Amino acid sequence: MTDARKWQLLLGIPAVLLLFVFLIMPLAGMVEMSFRTAGSNAPYGDGFTAVHYARVLGDGFYMATLLRSLVTAAIVTLLCLIVSYPLAWHLSTARGGKALFLYACIASPLMTGVLVRNFGWMIVVAIDGPLNASLMGLGFISRPLRVMFTQGLVIMALVHVFIPFMVLPINNALRNINPALSEASLSLGASRLSTFFRVTLPLSFPGIQPGVILVFVLSVAAYVTPALLGGQMVNLMPTLIIRELTGTFAWPFGSTLAIVMSIATLSIVVAFSLLTARLMERVRA
Amino acid sequence: MAKVKVKSLTKRYGAVTALDGVTLDAESGELISLLGPSGCGKSTTLRCVAGFLSPDSGDISVNDQSIVSTPSNRRDFGVVFQNYALFPHMTVAQNVGYGLLFRKIPKSEHGPRIENALRMVRLTGLADRLPKALSGGQQQRVALARALVIEPRLLLLDEPLANLDARLRDEVRWLIREVQQQSGTTAFYVTHDQAEAMAISDKVAVMKSGKVANFATPRDIYQRPSERYVADFTGEANFLAARVLDASAGRFRIEVAGQTLDVPGVASLKAGDTAELLLRPESLSLDMDGASPRSLFTGVVSKAAFLGASQHCEISLGTGGVLKLAAPPNTSIAAGEQVGISVALEHAWLMPEVKP
């Protein structure tokens, strides 16, 4: 082994240690917990059983909730992509001070705490809040809309906070595209629209892929925003999991729900990566 | 077949004038080089012609039809870029066939046309490779094929050889010229390399700070340049300050370094003008036995370097000034020697003195 190679391994050690202690070990604990029997007067019992998995997979309620979580995350991801792409494009053409200002604007949703941000939404969409007041003032509606505790609001709030995770990688990918490629495409007779779909969009995929994966994973796992803005009316997996873990103290069953959700998410991410692997391979410089 | 005219093109960026009345024209099938140092406006001119930039004023016409307001995707020009600009996610065949997608050409014809274009640039058997699997020279051939497959009215080449190594540069340069002549495509070729420009062009436009300083055949650019800048840029040159005594029909009697000579020159010169006499090194020869009756000038060798095929010499003249010349490789020359210099006067050239 060369010295450089040794150093590379050595440099990886802190991260590996951190991940081992704070990710692998707790995860292993979760897996173990998911096979524990339910306890009476205790969070879990002594024996081992697979009955919780049978219950999650066999019960339509849990499967429907899982599906709702995944679909909600998919909608959030798609909306995020649609909103973020033009933004990323605009950002990728900016230079110097303007670029810096735009970066700050785009990162702004992340600059407030999750509670403050969600209470902000509550005030905005309240029955007598500014949203309803302005819509009624403009004559679009005659009586206030109930926006609070709807899936739509949860989706909107998640899109809002996850935009930076989509914009930044796409912006990066767009900046790496040689501007002469668009010119070449135009000179060969392609319209601006064709140029976008045939050249720019595929070449920005190295930014789209991580953006989509990040936002999807974060959306599936989002807890605070659905809990605060969706309340009891919008049942998503994280809400259920937390309820089991801290509400009824059914740790084994809560763990099972969490593991099932993780596996479902992971499968989708892997499938997405495999489906797009060919394109990624091609566009990688 | 396209006749291209560029008329009084100007382009400003704030206070900077990038193009200041550029006028050029190309007959059908001609290759025109835009030659100059970086920042002279040659690339800006090309980008205006390609439609990537719109000029502030002036006109560009193809077959006497103005195209200055036509968007670049409707100009029907093939562009070859310095960095090739191949689509990295498409195979060679897809790259070459790209322009066919936007033309009314039946799908069944695409394959043969792509093949044909690749054969023309002598690149076969690589159609299914991705650009990143090709060498620089191969990539530039693909770029050339891609620009030619659409049978463009005009071929625009922006320093197409700048990223290639010296040996490949020669090869691709001749290929470009051959393919351009074979297809009869009118072409504009931007370069900062004078040898490249002279070797492949029908005409060369030497550019200087946003203007065309001289637009003529390679021979005229080199042997009968309009001014010192052009002479300097196109090769080794000696200049001597001269004064016009008498002018008649492009021939001039001048006084230079204490002598009176008859030389050809730029027609606009008049008697009494101060001028500069251009003496290319190859129109000078050394008289080794000191000053002979043929010698026009005498001087002392101040520098001599053996280059293999020739020797580079610098001679300090008694009347002031230095002449550079190439001596035959087998005469022995040493610094400090007293020599005479003969001049092929029919190859001297008188130019107006241009104050910077």
XYZ file of C-alpha atoms in Angstrom:
641
model
C 0.000 0.000 0.000
C 1.377 3.401 -0.909
C 1.773 6.152 1.643
C -0.846 8.301 -0.081
C -3.341 5.445 0.085
C -2.603 4.934 3.798
C -3.233 8.604 4.434
C -6.501 8.468 2.557
C -7.693 5.634 4.780
C -6.478 7.424 7.887
C -8.366 10.568 6.915
C -11.576 8.570 6.601
C -11.408 7.238 10.145
C -13.139 10.135 12.008
C -16.141 10.040 9.675
C -16.375 6.257 9.865
C -16.213 6.351 13.664
C -18.870 9.029 13.830
C -21.160 7.131 11.494
C -20.575 3.883 13.346
C -21.396 5.269 16.753
C -24.251 7.550 15.769
C -25.800 5.803 12.788
C -24.892 2.128 12.496
C -25.219 1.299 16.205
C -28.569 3.048 16.749
C -29.852 1.543 13.510
C -28.815 -1.921 14.643
C -30.581 -1.159 17.925
C -33.705 -0.208 15.999
C -33.624 -3.415 14.000
C -33.200 -5.434 17.159
C -36.008 -3.506 18.847
C -38.357 -4.165 15.930
C -38.111 -7.889 16.647
C -38.792 -7.577 20.373
C -42.086 -8.701 21.850
C -44.408 -6.033 23.138
C -44.088 -5.507 26.880
C -46.695 -4.912 29.473
C -45.869 -1.990 31.770
C -42.563 -1.650 29.870
C -41.635 -0.260 26.425
C -40.698 -3.773 25.234
C -40.657 -7.398 26.398
C -37.948 -10.016 26.647
C -38.603 -12.386 23.760
C -38.192 -11.992 20.013
C -40.930 -12.083 17.405
C -41.681 -11.046 13.818
C -45.293 -10.341 14.593
C -44.894 -6.551 14.263
C -43.804 -6.881 10.641
C -46.799 -9.100 9.933
C -49.023 -6.464 11.499
C -47.544 -3.528 9.531
C -47.553 -5.347 6.215
C -50.935 -6.949 6.760
C -52.849 -3.941 8.000
C -54.330 -1.767 5.254
C -54.169 1.296 7.483
C -50.390 1.220 7.815
C -49.831 0.395 4.159
C -52.156 3.225 3.129
C -50.266 5.603 5.407
C -46.941 4.473 3.962
C -48.293 4.959 0.450
C -49.650 8.399 1.399
C -46.254 9.349 2.809
C -44.440 8.246 -0.331
C -46.936 9.919 -2.665
C -46.810 13.137 -0.629
C -43.017 13.070 -0.782
C -43.144 12.427 -4.525
C -45.486 15.399 -5.026
C -43.258 17.606 -2.877
C -40.216 16.487 -4.885
C -41.879 17.096 -8.243
C -43.199 20.531 -7.263
C -39.835 21.382 -5.782
C -38.124 20.408 -9.044
C -40.544 22.442 -11.155
C -40.188 25.525 -8.951
C -36.443 25.157 -8.451
C -35.268 24.556 -12.009
C -35.975 28.051 -13.380
C -34.622 29.503 -10.161
C -31.436 27.451 -10.492
C -31.126 28.538 -14.095
C -31.429 32.184 -13.185
C -28.945 31.715 -10.358
C -26.479 29.963 -12.668
C -26.326 33.006 -14.930
C -25.694 35.428 -12.048
C -22.160 36.488 -11.137
C -20.458 38.269 -8.280
C -22.522 40.251 -5.795
C -25.820 39.429 -7.462
C -25.099 35.709 -7.196
C -24.252 36.105 -3.523
C -27.492 37.960 -2.870
C -29.501 35.280 -4.680
C -27.756 32.489 -2.776
C -28.781 34.186 0.468
C -32.398 34.511 -0.717
C -32.533 30.870 -1.715
C -31.031 29.670 1.542
C -33.401 31.889 3.565
C -35.971 29.134 4.373
C -33.177 27.314 6.198
C -32.232 30.345 8.243
C -35.277 30.232 10.515
C -35.908 27.416 12.946
C -38.452 24.803 12.003
C -40.897 25.894 14.729
C -40.740 29.581 13.894
C -41.198 28.835 10.211
C -44.245 26.654 10.843
C -45.847 29.087 13.262
C -45.316 31.640 10.540
C -47.329 29.484 8.169
C -50.059 29.119 10.807
C -50.385 32.884 11.079
C -50.382 33.372 7.320
C -53.083 30.788 6.588
C -55.240 31.338 9.688
C -58.986 31.907 9.166
C -58.516 35.624 9.886
C -54.919 35.674 8.606
C -53.392 37.747 5.803
C -53.934 35.057 3.115
C -57.700 34.923 3.618
C -57.911 38.664 4.177
C -56.206 39.463 0.878
C -58.100 36.811 -1.109
C -61.393 38.176 0.233
C -60.263 41.741 -0.253
C -59.537 40.978 -3.921
C -62.924 39.310 -4.267
C -61.654 35.846 -5.169
C -63.506 34.228 -2.272
C -66.501 35.298 -0.240
C -65.782 33.337 2.930
C -62.430 32.387 4.466
C -60.728 29.197 3.272
C -59.707 26.602 5.808
C -56.130 25.936 4.796
C -54.803 24.874 8.179
C -54.548 21.106 8.732
C -54.716 20.177 5.044
C -52.344 18.052 3.014
C -51.983 20.936 0.570
C -50.545 23.179 3.264
C -48.120 20.466 4.387
C -46.942 20.030 0.802
C -46.579 23.778 0.280
C -44.578 24.211 3.486
C -42.295 21.282 2.634
C -41.692 22.558 -0.897
C -40.820 25.935 0.586
C -38.212 24.623 2.971
C -36.678 22.065 0.600
C -36.173 24.389 -2.367
C -32.531 25.111 -1.446
C -31.734 21.388 -1.553
C -32.961 21.282 -5.130
C -31.726 24.649 -6.393
C -28.139 24.409 -5.246
C -27.121 21.123 -6.925
C -28.990 22.009 -10.135
C -27.380 25.443 -10.176
C -24.026 23.755 -9.789
C -24.694 21.366 -12.652
C -25.900 24.179 -14.913
C -22.797 26.209 -14.197
C -20.690 23.274 -15.325
C -22.294 23.104 -18.768
C -20.103 24.588 -21.465
C -22.078 27.562 -22.875
C -20.769 26.719 -26.343
C -22.986 23.615 -26.304
C -26.168 25.690 -26.460
C -24.620 27.784 -29.202
C -23.662 24.658 -31.112
C -27.200 23.366 -30.790
C -28.693 26.670 -31.980
C -26.292 26.917 -34.887
C -27.323 23.433 -35.990
C -30.918 24.605 -36.278
C -32.431 23.643 -32.922
C -34.895 26.062 -31.348
C -34.274 27.306 -27.818
C -36.857 24.832 -26.553
C -35.269 21.874 -28.370
C -31.878 22.991 -27.133
C -33.202 22.967 -23.585
C -34.754 19.503 -23.774
C -32.016 17.858 -25.804
C -28.908 19.495 -24.369
C -29.345 21.582 -21.222
C -31.815 19.368 -19.359
C -29.941 16.063 -19.797
C -26.629 17.726 -18.976
C -28.052 19.230 -15.793
C -29.058 15.762 -14.618
C -25.998 15.435 -12.353
C -27.694 18.195 -10.327
C -31.255 16.929 -10.684
C -30.447 13.456 -9.387
C -28.997 14.477 -6.012
C -31.641 17.202 -5.642
C -34.480 14.745 -6.211
C -33.014 12.152 -3.869
C -32.334 14.684 -1.108
C -35.768 16.284 -1.255
C -37.576 12.946 -1.512
C -35.781 11.434 1.460
C -36.200 14.573 3.550
C -39.900 14.770 2.636
C -40.667 11.173 3.570
C -38.971 11.635 6.920
C -40.283 15.132 7.680
C -42.031 15.142 11.048
C -42.391 18.596 12.560
C -44.010 20.322 9.592
C -46.693 17.628 8.985
C -47.320 17.381 12.712
C -47.792 21.129 13.193
C -49.515 22.053 9.941
C -51.295 18.753 9.213
C -52.206 17.862 12.759
C -54.518 14.879 13.220
C -56.025 15.416 9.762
C -52.954 14.456 7.741
C -51.655 11.044 8.759
C -48.128 10.393 7.562
C -45.630 7.740 8.616
C -43.375 9.896 10.822
C -46.426 11.102 12.789
C -47.519 7.507 13.361
C -44.024 6.389 14.325
C -43.570 9.134 16.885
C -47.033 8.422 18.281
C -46.080 4.756 18.804
C -42.663 5.552 20.235
C -43.543 8.391 22.586
C -47.342 8.269 22.818
C -48.101 4.659 23.572
C -44.525 3.621 24.317
C -44.786 0.673 21.932
C -41.104 0.738 21.025
C -40.945 -2.541 19.074
C -43.930 -1.637 16.894
C -42.708 1.942 16.387
C -39.316 0.616 15.366
C -40.931 -1.755 12.895
C -42.837 1.120 11.304
C -39.633 3.156 11.067
C -37.689 0.274 9.494
C -40.442 -0.421 6.963
C -40.519 3.238 6.022
C -36.737 3.356 5.650
C -36.663 0.255 3.487
C -39.442 1.600 1.270
C -37.630 4.925 0.853
C -34.311 3.265 0.217
C -35.843 0.965 -2.412
C -37.288 3.911 -4.273
C -33.998 5.816 -4.147
C -32.086 2.768 -5.385
C -34.606 2.148 -8.172
C -34.395 5.802 -9.217
C -30.592 5.683 -9.220
C -30.541 2.486 -11.264
C -33.043 3.839 -13.783
C -30.982 6.973 -14.275
C -27.549 5.347 -14.060
C -27.097 5.219 -17.839
C -27.804 8.906 -18.286
C -25.550 9.787 -15.338
C -22.734 7.690 -16.778
C -23.037 9.511 -20.087
C -23.127 13.038 -18.784
C -20.420 12.583 -16.180
C -17.439 14.560 -17.385
C -23.008 28.363 -52.696
C -23.031 31.566 -50.774
C -21.484 34.971 -51.172
C -21.078 36.608 -47.775
C -20.692 40.306 -47.010
C -19.965 41.892 -43.683
C -20.427 45.644 -43.720
C -19.351 48.234 -41.120
C -19.993 45.958 -38.178
C -19.709 47.679 -34.803
C -20.133 46.316 -31.316
C -19.600 48.121 -28.036
C -19.435 46.829 -24.477
C -19.908 49.890 -22.323
C -16.915 52.100 -23.030
C -15.040 49.354 -24.883
C -15.409 49.206 -28.627
C -14.972 45.580 -29.616
C -15.753 46.057 -33.289
C -15.231 49.355 -35.051
C -16.578 49.135 -38.590
C -15.488 45.675 -39.702
C -15.998 45.154 -43.424
C -15.238 41.888 -45.193
C -16.544 39.878 -48.056
C -16.224 36.315 -49.234
C -16.941 35.037 -52.702
C -18.722 31.732 -52.911
C -16.430 28.883 -51.889
C -13.700 31.109 -50.465
C -12.025 30.603 -47.127
C -11.452 33.887 -45.330
C -9.199 34.027 -42.277
C -9.628 36.549 -39.501
C -6.141 36.944 -38.107
C -5.018 38.953 -35.127
C -3.888 38.890 -31.510
C -6.382 38.200 -28.736
C -8.756 41.090 -28.176
C -8.555 42.331 -31.772
C -12.221 41.498 -32.406
C -11.826 38.455 -34.637
C -13.891 36.162 -32.426
C -16.472 38.885 -31.814
C -16.846 39.262 -35.576
C -17.338 35.523 -35.955
C -19.872 35.424 -33.116
C -21.828 38.236 -34.761
C -21.842 36.346 -38.050
C -22.920 33.156 -36.247
C -25.733 35.063 -34.562
C -24.532 34.473 -31.001
C -24.058 38.228 -30.650
C -26.001 40.992 -32.287
C -23.957 43.905 -33.593
C -24.852 47.457 -32.571
C -24.790 48.511 -36.200
C -23.686 47.278 -39.584
C -24.967 44.510 -41.774
C -24.243 40.892 -42.610
C -25.636 39.495 -45.829
C -25.642 36.145 -47.559
C -26.236 36.254 -51.310
C -27.221 39.909 -50.872
C -29.900 39.099 -48.307
C -29.415 40.632 -44.887
C -29.391 38.038 -42.114
C -28.490 40.340 -39.276
C -31.925 39.934 -37.643
C -32.185 36.199 -38.389
C -31.758 34.094 -35.231
C -28.768 31.774 -35.283
C -30.884 28.632 -35.598
C -32.297 29.901 -38.902
C -29.020 31.075 -40.435
C -27.992 27.655 -41.641
C -24.339 28.164 -40.720
C -22.093 25.399 -39.430
C -19.923 26.394 -36.484
C -16.777 24.625 -35.286
C -15.696 25.688 -31.822
C -12.264 25.910 -30.272
C -13.192 23.477 -27.484
C -15.095 21.257 -29.971
C -18.403 21.720 -28.067
C -19.515 18.164 -28.748
C -22.589 17.037 -26.843
C -21.035 14.798 -24.177
C -24.158 12.688 -23.675
C -24.498 11.774 -27.337
C -22.505 9.302 -29.400
C -20.411 10.425 -32.350
C -23.227 9.487 -34.725
C -25.810 11.335 -32.616
C -23.575 14.390 -32.492
C -23.069 14.408 -36.241
C -26.746 13.714 -36.907
C -27.977 16.383 -34.486
C -28.443 19.096 -37.105
C -30.434 16.727 -39.341
C -33.155 16.438 -36.690
C -34.229 20.016 -37.347
C -34.324 19.806 -41.126
C -36.879 18.302 -43.423
C -34.766 15.285 -44.209
C -36.358 11.820 -44.137
C -35.144 9.680 -41.243
C -33.933 7.014 -43.638
C -31.395 9.463 -45.066
C -29.845 10.349 -41.719
C -27.697 7.223 -41.463
C -26.070 7.503 -44.890
C -25.500 11.244 -44.448
C -23.839 10.759 -41.075
C -21.664 8.008 -42.504
C -20.753 10.167 -45.437
C -19.785 13.120 -43.252
C -17.651 10.900 -41.031
C -15.942 9.432 -44.082
C -15.247 12.931 -45.348
C -13.317 13.778 -42.157
C -11.696 10.317 -42.253
C -13.258 9.048 -39.077
C -14.905 5.691 -39.453
C -15.649 2.913 -37.007
C -16.107 5.273 -34.062
C -19.762 6.177 -34.639
C -20.992 4.593 -31.401
C -18.335 6.053 -29.127
C -18.980 8.897 -26.728
C -16.915 12.046 -27.294
C -14.955 11.566 -24.070
C -13.562 8.320 -25.491
C -11.971 10.223 -28.394
C -8.684 12.107 -28.705
C -8.672 15.859 -29.298
C -8.002 15.448 -32.998
C -10.819 12.946 -33.367
C -13.181 15.207 -31.448
C -12.384 18.110 -33.743
C -13.093 15.879 -36.764
C -16.478 14.994 -35.285
C -17.155 18.706 -34.741
C -16.235 19.389 -38.355
C -18.449 16.554 -39.608
C -21.309 17.816 -37.445
C -21.015 21.296 -38.921
C -20.764 20.017 -42.503
C -23.494 17.367 -42.473
C -26.186 20.057 -42.591
C -24.593 21.411 -45.793
C -24.338 24.878 -44.311
C -24.327 28.025 -46.390
C -21.338 29.213 -44.423
C -18.808 27.385 -42.280
C -17.494 29.277 -39.251
C -14.370 28.033 -37.507
C -13.292 29.612 -34.227
C -9.638 28.719 -33.611
C -10.380 25.075 -34.393
C -6.780 23.960 -33.935
C -5.894 25.886 -30.783
C -6.372 22.896 -28.477
C -4.460 20.405 -30.619
C -0.774 19.586 -30.426
C 1.516 20.738 -33.218
C 1.557 17.563 -35.318
C -2.212 17.110 -35.230
C -2.673 20.779 -35.965
C -1.040 20.403 -39.379
C -3.047 17.330 -40.186
C -6.420 18.771 -39.169
C -5.622 22.089 -40.845
C -5.153 20.419 -44.240
C -8.210 18.302 -43.638
C -10.293 21.420 -42.989
C -9.032 23.046 -46.167
C -9.566 19.912 -48.229
C -13.094 19.311 -46.944
C -13.995 22.976 -47.326
C -12.828 23.027 -50.945
C -14.392 19.674 -51.750
C -17.779 20.778 -50.474
C -17.384 24.245 -51.931
C -18.530 25.794 -48.656
C -17.729 29.429 -47.996
C -15.839 29.655 -44.713
C -14.666 32.147 -42.099
C -11.720 30.983 -40.071
C -10.568 32.714 -36.906
C -6.979 32.231 -35.817
C -4.092 34.003 -34.135
C -1.541 31.881 -36.000
C -0.281 33.688 -39.113
C 1.253 30.568 -40.681
C -2.052 28.741 -40.317
C -3.970 31.663 -41.812
C -1.648 32.070 -44.779
C -1.492 28.364 -45.529
C -5.190 27.696 -45.921
C -6.862 30.994 -46.793
C -7.958 32.533 -50.034
C -7.909 35.871 -48.277
C -6.743 37.043 -44.886
C -8.200 39.867 -42.833
C -5.595 41.092 -40.385
C -7.441 42.706 -37.500
C -6.243 45.377 -35.121
C -8.273 46.699 -32.185
C -11.702 46.126 -33.702
C -10.773 47.136 -37.237
C -9.632 45.305 -40.341
C -6.112 46.610 -40.893
C -5.571 44.737 -44.136
C -7.769 42.425 -46.177
C -6.036 40.694 -49.081
C -4.547 37.442 -50.338
C -1.930 35.741 -48.154
C 0.775 36.774 -50.619
C -0.241 40.425 -50.566
C -0.630 40.431 -46.807
C 2.905 39.181 -46.471
C 4.702 40.903 -49.334
C 2.645 44.054 -49.800
C 1.096 44.819 -46.391
C -0.797 48.046 -45.776
C 1.129 49.015 -42.677
C 3.868 48.023 -40.272
C 1.451 46.276 -37.863
C 0.378 43.882 -40.615
C 3.942 43.216 -41.710
C 4.963 42.550 -38.123
C 2.090 40.199 -37.455
C 2.580 38.113 -40.562
C 6.242 37.267 -40.073
C 9.803 38.391 -39.442
C 10.312 41.883 -40.773
C 12.880 44.681 -40.913
C 11.815 48.284 -41.114
C 13.881 51.300 -42.128
C 12.696 54.873 -41.894
C 12.472 56.416 -45.359
C 11.403 59.608 -47.073
C 9.535 59.684 -50.386
C 11.327 61.824 -52.967
C 9.193 61.034 -55.957
C 6.113 58.917 -56.606
C 4.667 57.537 -59.796
C 2.125 54.713 -60.237
C 3.029 52.638 -57.212
C 6.801 53.065 -57.679
C 8.713 55.372 -55.431
C 12.091 57.020 -55.329
C 13.073 57.148 -51.681
C 15.893 58.167 -49.455
C 16.776 55.522 -46.878
C 19.891 55.077 -44.711
C 21.733 57.625 -46.782
C 20.894 56.033 -50.119
C 18.456 56.738 -52.898
C 16.472 53.699 -54.041
C 13.561 52.840 -56.347
C 11.008 50.573 -54.671
C 7.354 49.533 -55.006
C 4.933 50.504 -52.239
C 1.474 51.469 -51.039
C -0.181 53.566 -53.768
C -1.450 56.338 -51.504
C 2.050 57.606 -50.659
C 3.064 60.981 -52.042
C 6.334 62.807 -52.527
C 7.491 64.352 -49.258
C 5.820 61.723 -47.026
C 7.766 59.969 -44.315
C 7.465 56.237 -44.796
C 8.784 52.879 -43.672
C 10.620 50.465 -45.916
C 9.786 46.792 -45.286
C 12.605 44.347 -45.949
C 11.707 40.705 -45.277
C 14.737 38.669 -44.101
C 14.515 36.442 -47.185
C 14.951 39.401 -49.555
C 18.298 40.187 -47.942
C 21.530 38.329 -48.545
C 24.942 38.556 -46.906
C 28.083 39.492 -48.807
C 30.676 37.728 -46.712
C 33.750 39.316 -48.266
C 32.912 42.589 -46.573
C 31.295 45.222 -48.756
C 31.120 44.230 -52.405
C 29.963 46.506 -55.221
C 26.534 44.771 -55.014
C 26.142 45.568 -51.318
C 23.563 48.203 -50.586
C 24.289 48.374 -46.877
C 27.296 47.581 -44.756
C 27.311 46.693 -41.097
C 28.666 44.544 -38.315
C 27.254 41.161 -37.311
C 25.841 41.666 -33.825
C 24.206 38.275 -33.406
C 24.456 34.945 -35.198
C 22.599 31.767 -34.296
C 22.746 28.439 -36.105
C 19.222 27.051 -36.575
C 19.946 23.997 -38.712
C 18.333 24.827 -42.035
C 19.540 28.429 -41.807
C 21.367 30.865 -39.603
C 19.649 33.758 -37.934
C 21.784 36.913 -38.124
C 21.360 40.446 -36.915
C 23.432 43.128 -38.569
C 23.944 46.558 -37.019
C 24.085 49.112 -39.794
C 26.647 51.896 -39.772
C 23.824 54.386 -40.353
C 21.848 53.118 -37.353
C 19.203 50.395 -37.246
C 19.399 46.621 -37.243
C 18.578 44.182 -40.048
C 17.557 40.592 -39.336
C 18.182 38.041 -42.039
C 18.466 34.332 -42.648
C 21.869 33.295 -43.972
C 22.601 29.945 -45.644
C 23.597 27.265 -43.126
C 27.064 26.573 -44.515
C 28.676 30.015 -44.456
C 30.616 30.703 -41.315
C 29.488 33.861 -39.607
C 30.714 35.246 -36.331
C 29.657 38.215 -34.276
C 31.819 41.276 -34.914
C 32.447 40.542 -38.597
C 32.121 43.352 -41.097
C 29.641 42.386 -43.830
C 27.775 43.812 -46.777
C 24.074 43.258 -47.437
C 22.463 42.960 -50.852
C 18.770 43.666 -51.240
C 16.315 42.248 -53.772
C 14.719 45.633 -54.304
C 11.717 44.304 -56.242
C 10.737 42.532 -52.985
C 11.100 45.570 -50.785
C 7.891 47.384 -49.931
C 7.235 50.953 -48.906
C 4.467 51.644 -46.398
C 3.115 54.821 -44.860
C 4.354 55.533 -41.388
C 1.460 54.895 -38.990
C 1.803 56.616 -35.672
C 0.553 54.405 -32.863
